[in-house]
Amino acid sequence: MMSDPDFYLTMAATALAALGMLVLAALNGWRGWLQLKQQELRIDAPAVTAPSASARIEIADLKERIRKLEAIAAGVDL
């Protein structure tokens, strides 16, 4: 039986089919992992929006305070 060419052909075909199934399963897992990582990146990425009006007013106020403090440090009267 071990010298039968059909036996070796059947074993080779079975091994090739098994290897193909393992490769397809691994590829499916890899694609799923990549999709998961892409979703995580989309969730973690901050949305780029323009600052609100109140934030701009607050920043302008802070800049004005800094300008006054720099003038005081330089000894300039306002």
Short mmCIF file of the N, C-alpha and C atoms (twelve columns), coordinates in Angstrom:
data_MODEL
# 
_entry.id   MODEL 
# 
loop_
_atom_site.group_PDB 
_atom_site.id 
_atom_site.type_symbol 
_atom_site.label_atom_id 
_atom_site.label_alt_id 
_atom_site.label_comp_id 
_atom_site.label_asym_id 
_atom_site.label_seq_id 
_atom_site.Cartn_x 
_atom_site.Cartn_y 
_atom_site.Cartn_z 
_atom_site.pdbx_PDB_model_num 
ATOM 1   N N  . MET A 1  0.817   -1.181  0.000  1 
ATOM 2   C CA . MET A 1  0.000   0.000   0.000  1 
ATOM 3   C C  . MET A 1  0.869   1.255   0.000  1 
ATOM 4   N N  . MET A 2  1.988   1.267   0.685  1 
ATOM 5   C CA . MET A 2  2.834   2.446   0.761  1 
ATOM 6   C C  . MET A 2  3.509   2.767   -0.564 1 
ATOM 7   N N  . SER A 3  3.590   1.852   -1.448 1 
ATOM 8   C CA . SER A 3  4.238   2.128   -2.723 1 
ATOM 9   C C  . SER A 3  3.230   2.538   -3.795 1 
ATOM 10  N N  . ASP A 4  1.975   2.639   -3.434 1 
ATOM 11  C CA . ASP A 4  0.927   3.015   -4.384 1 
ATOM 12  C C  . ASP A 4  1.031   4.507   -4.691 1 
ATOM 13  N N  . PRO A 5  1.179   4.896   -5.960 1 
ATOM 14  C CA . PRO A 5  1.294   6.328   -6.299 1 
ATOM 15  C C  . PRO A 5  0.022   7.114   -5.953 1 
ATOM 16  N N  . ASP A 6  -1.117  6.466   -5.995 1 
ATOM 17  C CA . ASP A 6  -2.351  7.161   -5.654 1 
ATOM 18  C C  . ASP A 6  -2.375  7.569   -4.180 1 
ATOM 19  N N  . PHE A 7  -1.778  6.772   -3.325 1 
ATOM 20  C CA . PHE A 7  -1.708  7.088   -1.912 1 
ATOM 21  C C  . PHE A 7  -0.926  8.380   -1.694 1 
ATOM 22  N N  . TYR A 8  0.229   8.481   -2.304 1 
ATOM 23  C CA . TYR A 8  1.060   9.685   -2.168 1 
ATOM 24  C C  . TYR A 8  0.381   10.906  -2.781 1 
ATOM 25  N N  . LEU A 9  -0.298  10.702  -3.888 1 
ATOM 26  C CA . LEU A 9  -1.022  11.799  -4.534 1 
ATOM 27  C C  . LEU A 9  -2.170  12.274  -3.634 1 
ATOM 28  N N  . THR A 10 -2.883  11.336  -3.023 1 
ATOM 29  C CA . THR A 10 -3.984  11.685  -2.129 1 
ATOM 30  C C  . THR A 10 -3.460  12.398  -0.888 1 
ATOM 31  N N  . MET A 11 -2.367  11.930  -0.324 1 
ATOM 32  C CA . MET A 11 -1.785  12.568  0.859  1 
ATOM 33  C C  . MET A 11 -1.285  13.978  0.529  1 
ATOM 34  N N  . ALA A 12 -0.681  14.147  -0.628 1 
ATOM 35  C CA . ALA A 12 -0.193  15.462  -1.034 1 
ATOM 36  C C  . ALA A 12 -1.367  16.423  -1.248 1 
ATOM 37  N N  . ALA A 13 -2.419  15.954  -1.882 1 
ATOM 38  C CA . ALA A 13 -3.593  16.795  -2.119 1 
ATOM 39  C C  . ALA A 13 -4.259  17.175  -0.801 1 
ATOM 40  N N  . THR A 14 -4.336  16.226  0.132  1 
ATOM 41  C CA . THR A 14 -4.927  16.501  1.439  1 
ATOM 42  C C  . THR A 14 -4.091  17.519  2.206  1 
ATOM 43  N N  . ALA A 15 -2.772  17.344  2.175  1 
ATOM 44  C CA . ALA A 15 -1.891  18.284  2.870  1 
ATOM 45  C C  . ALA A 15 -1.997  19.676  2.247  1 
ATOM 46  N N  . LEU A 16 -2.074  19.737  0.925  1 
ATOM 47  C CA . LEU A 16 -2.200  21.024  0.254  1 
ATOM 48  C C  . LEU A 16 -3.531  21.692  0.597  1 
ATOM 49  N N  . ALA A 17 -4.607  20.917  0.656  1 
ATOM 50  C CA . ALA A 17 -5.909  21.465  1.014  1 
ATOM 51  C C  . ALA A 17 -5.898  21.972  2.455  1 
ATOM 52  N N  . ALA A 18 -5.283  21.223  3.354  1 
ATOM 53  C CA . ALA A 18 -5.200  21.638  4.752  1 
ATOM 54  C C  . ALA A 18 -4.375  22.919  4.882  1 
ATOM 55  N N  . LEU A 19 -3.277  22.988  4.162  1 
ATOM 56  C CA . LEU A 19 -2.448  24.185  4.193  1 
ATOM 57  C C  . LEU A 19 -3.222  25.391  3.642  1 
ATOM 58  N N  . GLY A 20 -3.983  25.177  2.586  1 
ATOM 59  C CA . GLY A 20 -4.797  26.249  2.022  1 
ATOM 60  C C  . GLY A 20 -5.830  26.752  3.008  1 
ATOM 61  N N  . MET A 21 -6.470  25.837  3.748  1 
ATOM 62  C CA . MET A 21 -7.450  26.255  4.748  1 
ATOM 63  C C  . MET A 21 -6.795  27.050  5.877  1 
ATOM 64  N N  . LEU A 22 -5.616  26.627  6.311  1 
ATOM 65  C CA . LEU A 22 -4.901  27.357  7.358  1 
ATOM 66  C C  . LEU A 22 -4.500  28.752  6.886  1 
ATOM 67  N N  . VAL A 23 -4.044  28.846  5.653  1 
ATOM 68  C CA . VAL A 23 -3.648  30.149  5.115  1 
ATOM 69  C C  . VAL A 23 -4.853  31.069  5.008  1 
ATOM 70  N N  . LEU A 24 -5.989  30.550  4.552  1 
ATOM 71  C CA . LEU A 24 -7.195  31.374  4.451  1 
ATOM 72  C C  . LEU A 24 -7.682  31.828  5.829  1 
ATOM 73  N N  . ALA A 25 -7.606  30.944  6.811  1 
ATOM 74  C CA . ALA A 25 -8.010  31.323  8.162  1 
ATOM 75  C C  . ALA A 25 -7.080  32.397  8.723  1 
ATOM 76  N N  . ALA A 26 -5.785  32.249  8.494  1 
ATOM 77  C CA . ALA A 26 -4.831  33.250  8.966  1 
ATOM 78  C C  . ALA A 26 -5.045  34.585  8.255  1 
ATOM 79  N N  . LEU A 27 -5.306  34.558  6.968  1 
ATOM 80  C CA . LEU A 27 -5.559  35.783  6.216  1 
ATOM 81  C C  . LEU A 27 -6.823  36.478  6.707  1 
ATOM 82  N N  . ASN A 28 -7.846  35.705  6.999  1 
ATOM 83  C CA . ASN A 28 -9.089  36.275  7.519  1 
ATOM 84  C C  . ASN A 28 -8.841  36.924  8.892  1 
ATOM 85  N N  . GLY A 29 -8.080  36.275  9.732  1 
ATOM 86  C CA . GLY A 29 -7.745  36.842  11.036 1 
ATOM 87  C C  . GLY A 29 -6.921  38.115  10.901 1 
ATOM 88  N N  . TRP A 30 -5.974  38.137  9.983  1 
ATOM 89  C CA . TRP A 30 -5.134  39.316  9.749  1 
ATOM 90  C C  . TRP A 30 -5.982  40.500  9.286  1 
ATOM 91  N N  . ARG A 31 -6.895  40.241  8.360  1 
ATOM 92  C CA . ARG A 31 -7.761  41.316  7.867  1 
ATOM 93  C C  . ARG A 31 -8.668  41.850  8.978  1 
ATOM 94  N N  . GLY A 32 -9.160  40.955  9.822  1 
ATOM 95  C CA . GLY A 32 -9.984  41.381  10.950 1 
ATOM 96  C C  . GLY A 32 -9.196  42.224  11.931 1 
ATOM 97  N N  . TRP A 33 -7.943  41.838  12.193 1 
ATOM 98  C CA . TRP A 33 -7.100  42.602  13.107 1 
ATOM 99  C C  . TRP A 33 -6.815  43.988  12.533 1 
ATOM 100 N N  . LEU A 34 -6.527  44.053  11.232 1 
ATOM 101 C CA . LEU A 34 -6.280  45.348  10.596 1 
ATOM 102 C C  . LEU A 34 -7.522  46.239  10.657 1 
ATOM 103 N N  . GLN A 35 -8.675  45.657  10.439 1 
ATOM 104 C CA . GLN A 35 -9.919  46.433  10.503 1 
ATOM 105 C C  . GLN A 35 -10.147 46.956  11.928 1 
ATOM 106 N N  . LEU A 36 -9.860  46.135  12.919 1 
ATOM 107 C CA . LEU A 36 -9.985  46.562  14.315 1 
ATOM 108 C C  . LEU A 36 -9.065  47.734  14.601 1 
ATOM 109 N N  . LYS A 37 -7.821  47.663  14.154 1 
ATOM 110 C CA . LYS A 37 -6.866  48.741  14.391 1 
ATOM 111 C C  . LYS A 37 -7.290  50.015  13.669 1 
ATOM 112 N N  . GLN A 38 -7.849  49.892  12.478 1 
ATOM 113 C CA . GLN A 38 -8.328  51.075  11.758 1 
ATOM 114 C C  . GLN A 38 -9.484  51.726  12.512 1 
ATOM 115 N N  . GLN A 39 -10.369 50.927  13.067 1 
ATOM 116 C CA . GLN A 39 -11.480 51.479  13.848 1 
ATOM 117 C C  . GLN A 39 -10.968 52.167  15.098 1 
ATOM 118 N N  . GLU A 40 -9.956  51.589  15.753 1 
ATOM 119 C CA . GLU A 40 -9.380  52.213  16.935 1 
ATOM 120 C C  . GLU A 40 -8.750  53.555  16.588 1 
ATOM 121 N N  . LEU A 41 -8.090  53.621  15.439 1 
ATOM 122 C CA . LEU A 41 -7.477  54.883  15.027 1 
ATOM 123 C C  . LEU A 41 -8.538  55.931  14.724 1 
ATOM 124 N N  . ARG A 42 -9.646  55.524  14.121 1 
ATOM 125 C CA . ARG A 42 -10.716 56.464  13.827 1 
ATOM 126 C C  . ARG A 42 -11.347 56.992  15.114 1 
ATOM 127 N N  . ILE A 43 -11.456 56.144  16.127 1 
ATOM 128 C CA . ILE A 43 -12.057 56.560  17.397 1 
ATOM 129 C C  . ILE A 43 -11.120 57.506  18.135 1 
ATOM 130 N N  . ASP A 44 -9.812  57.208  18.132 1 
ATOM 131 C CA . ASP A 44 -8.843  58.006  18.880 1 
ATOM 132 C C  . ASP A 44 -8.531  59.334  18.210 1 
ATOM 133 N N  . ALA A 45 -8.750  59.455  16.903 1 
ATOM 134 C CA . ALA A 45 -8.402  60.683  16.191 1 
ATOM 135 C C  . ALA A 45 -9.360  61.802  16.603 1 
ATOM 136 N N  . PRO A 46 -8.809  62.905  17.054 1 
ATOM 137 C CA . PRO A 46 -9.690  64.010  17.445 1 
ATOM 138 C C  . PRO A 46 -10.310 64.659  16.214 1 
ATOM 139 N N  . ALA A 47 -11.532 65.083  16.378 1 
ATOM 140 C CA . ALA A 47 -12.215 65.768  15.287 1 
ATOM 141 C C  . ALA A 47 -11.656 67.189  15.187 1 
ATOM 142 N N  . VAL A 48 -11.314 67.579  13.974 1 
ATOM 143 C CA . VAL A 48 -10.745 68.901  13.752 1 
ATOM 144 C C  . VAL A 48 -11.888 69.883  13.532 1 
ATOM 145 N N  . THR A 49 -12.071 70.763  14.497 1 
ATOM 146 C CA . THR A 49 -13.128 71.763  14.396 1 
ATOM 147 C C  . THR A 49 -12.543 73.122  14.729 1 
ATOM 148 N N  . ALA A 50 -13.210 74.145  14.278 1 
ATOM 149 C CA . ALA A 50 -12.784 75.508  14.585 1 
ATOM 150 C C  . ALA A 50 -13.093 75.801  16.047 1 
ATOM 151 N N  . PRO A 51 -12.240 76.598  16.690 1 
ATOM 152 C CA . PRO A 51 -12.519 76.927  18.096 1 
ATOM 153 C C  . PRO A 51 -13.799 77.739  18.211 1 
ATOM 154 N N  . SER A 52 -14.483 77.549  19.309 1 
ATOM 155 C CA . SER A 52 -15.739 78.265  19.522 1 
ATOM 156 C C  . SER A 52 -15.458 79.743  19.799 1 
ATOM 157 N N  . ALA A 53 -16.503 80.541  19.735 1 
ATOM 158 C CA . ALA A 53 -16.355 81.977  19.958 1 
ATOM 159 C C  . ALA A 53 -15.874 82.258  21.373 1 
ATOM 160 N N  . SER A 54 -16.392 81.535  22.337 1 
ATOM 161 C CA . SER A 54 -15.974 81.771  23.729 1 
ATOM 162 C C  . SER A 54 -14.499 81.400  23.923 1 
ATOM 163 N N  . ALA A 55 -14.039 80.360  23.242 1 
ATOM 164 C CA . ALA A 55 -12.628 79.982  23.354 1 
ATOM 165 C C  . ALA A 55 -11.740 81.057  22.738 1 
ATOM 166 N N  . ARG A 56 -12.173 81.622  21.609 1 
ATOM 167 C CA . ARG A 56 -11.381 82.687  20.981 1 
ATOM 168 C C  . ARG A 56 -11.336 83.936  21.864 1 
ATOM 169 N N  . ILE A 57 -12.446 84.253  22.508 1 
ATOM 170 C CA . ILE A 57 -12.478 85.409  23.406 1 
ATOM 171 C C  . ILE A 57 -11.545 85.177  24.593 1 
ATOM 172 N N  . GLU A 58 -11.584 83.966  25.129 1 
ATOM 173 C CA . GLU A 58 -10.722 83.642  26.264 1 
ATOM 174 C C  . GLU A 58 -9.250  83.720  25.876 1 
ATOM 175 N N  . ILE A 59 -8.902  83.249  24.700 1 
ATOM 176 C CA . ILE A 59 -7.511  83.313  24.238 1 
ATOM 177 C C  . ILE A 59 -7.087  84.768  24.055 1 
ATOM 178 N N  . ALA A 60 -7.964  85.579  23.480 1 
ATOM 179 C CA . ALA A 60 -7.643  86.998  23.315 1 
ATOM 180 C C  . ALA A 60 -7.442  87.668  24.666 1 
ATOM 181 N N  . ASP A 61 -8.260  87.316  25.657 1 
ATOM 182 C CA . ASP A 61 -8.120  87.869  26.992 1 
ATOM 183 C C  . ASP A 61 -6.779  87.469  27.607 1 
ATOM 184 N N  . LEU A 62 -6.393  86.203  27.441 1 
ATOM 185 C CA . LEU A 62 -5.107  85.732  27.974 1 
ATOM 186 C C  . LEU A 62 -3.943  86.443  27.294 1 
ATOM 187 N N  . LYS A 63 -4.049  86.669  25.994 1 
ATOM 188 C CA . LYS A 63 -2.985  87.387  25.283 1 
ATOM 189 C C  . LYS A 63 -2.860  88.819  25.807 1 
ATOM 190 N N  . GLU A 64 -3.992  89.439  26.084 1 
ATOM 191 C CA . GLU A 64 -3.976  90.805  26.616 1 
ATOM 192 C C  . GLU A 64 -3.338  90.833  28.000 1 
ATOM 193 N N  . ARG A 65 -3.640  89.864  28.833 1 
ATOM 194 C CA . ARG A 65 -3.027  89.787  30.162 1 
ATOM 195 C C  . ARG A 65 -1.519  89.604  30.062 1 
ATOM 196 N N  . ILE A 66 -1.096  88.737  29.143 1 
ATOM 197 C CA . ILE A 66 0.339   88.504  28.957 1 
ATOM 198 C C  . ILE A 66 1.023   89.788  28.507 1 
ATOM 199 N N  . ARG A 67 0.377   90.521  27.579 1 
ATOM 200 C CA . ARG A 67 0.953   91.780  27.105 1 
ATOM 201 C C  . ARG A 67 1.110   92.772  28.257 1 
ATOM 202 N N  . LYS A 68 0.113   92.846  29.128 1 
ATOM 203 C CA . LYS A 68 0.187   93.759  30.280 1 
ATOM 204 C C  . LYS A 68 1.284   93.330  31.250 1 
ATOM 205 N N  . LEU A 69 1.389   92.034  31.503 1 
ATOM 206 C CA . LEU A 69 2.444   91.548  32.415 1 
ATOM 207 C C  . LEU A 69 3.826   91.789  31.849 1 
ATOM 208 N N  . GLU A 70 3.998   91.629  30.547 1 
ATOM 209 C CA . GLU A 70 5.284   91.906  29.922 1 
ATOM 210 C C  . GLU A 70 5.621   93.379  30.018 1 
ATOM 211 N N  . ALA A 71 4.605   94.244  29.871 1 
ATOM 212 C CA . ALA A 71 4.829   95.679  29.997 1 
ATOM 213 C C  . ALA A 71 5.225   96.043  31.426 1 
ATOM 214 N N  . ILE A 72 4.571   95.427  32.406 1 
ATOM 215 C CA . ILE A 72 4.921   95.660  33.802 1 
ATOM 216 C C  . ILE A 72 6.350   95.206  34.082 1 
ATOM 217 N N  . ALA A 73 6.720   94.034  33.547 1 
ATOM 218 C CA . ALA A 73 8.067   93.501  33.748 1 
ATOM 219 C C  . ALA A 73 9.115   94.405  33.091 1 
ATOM 220 N N  . ALA A 74 8.750   95.029  31.989 1 
ATOM 221 C CA . ALA A 74 9.679   95.911  31.295 1 
ATOM 222 C C  . ALA A 74 9.716   97.301  31.923 1 
ATOM 223 N N  . GLY A 75 8.794   97.587  32.851 1 
ATOM 224 C CA . GLY A 75 8.768   98.865  33.521 1 
ATOM 225 C C  . GLY A 75 8.040   99.939  32.738 1 
ATOM 226 N N  . VAL A 76 7.176   99.548  31.827 1 
ATOM 227 C CA . VAL A 76 6.420   100.504 31.026 1 
ATOM 228 C C  . VAL A 76 5.083   100.752 31.686 1 
ATOM 229 N N  . ASP A 77 4.700   102.028 31.821 1 
ATOM 230 C CA . ASP A 77 3.379   102.352 32.367 1 
ATOM 231 C C  . ASP A 77 2.324   102.273 31.271 1 
ATOM 232 N N  . LEU A 78 1.229   101.668 31.614 1 
ATOM 233 C CA . LEU A 78 0.145   101.537 30.621 1 
ATOM 234 C C  . LEU A 78 -0.887  102.621 30.774 1 
# 
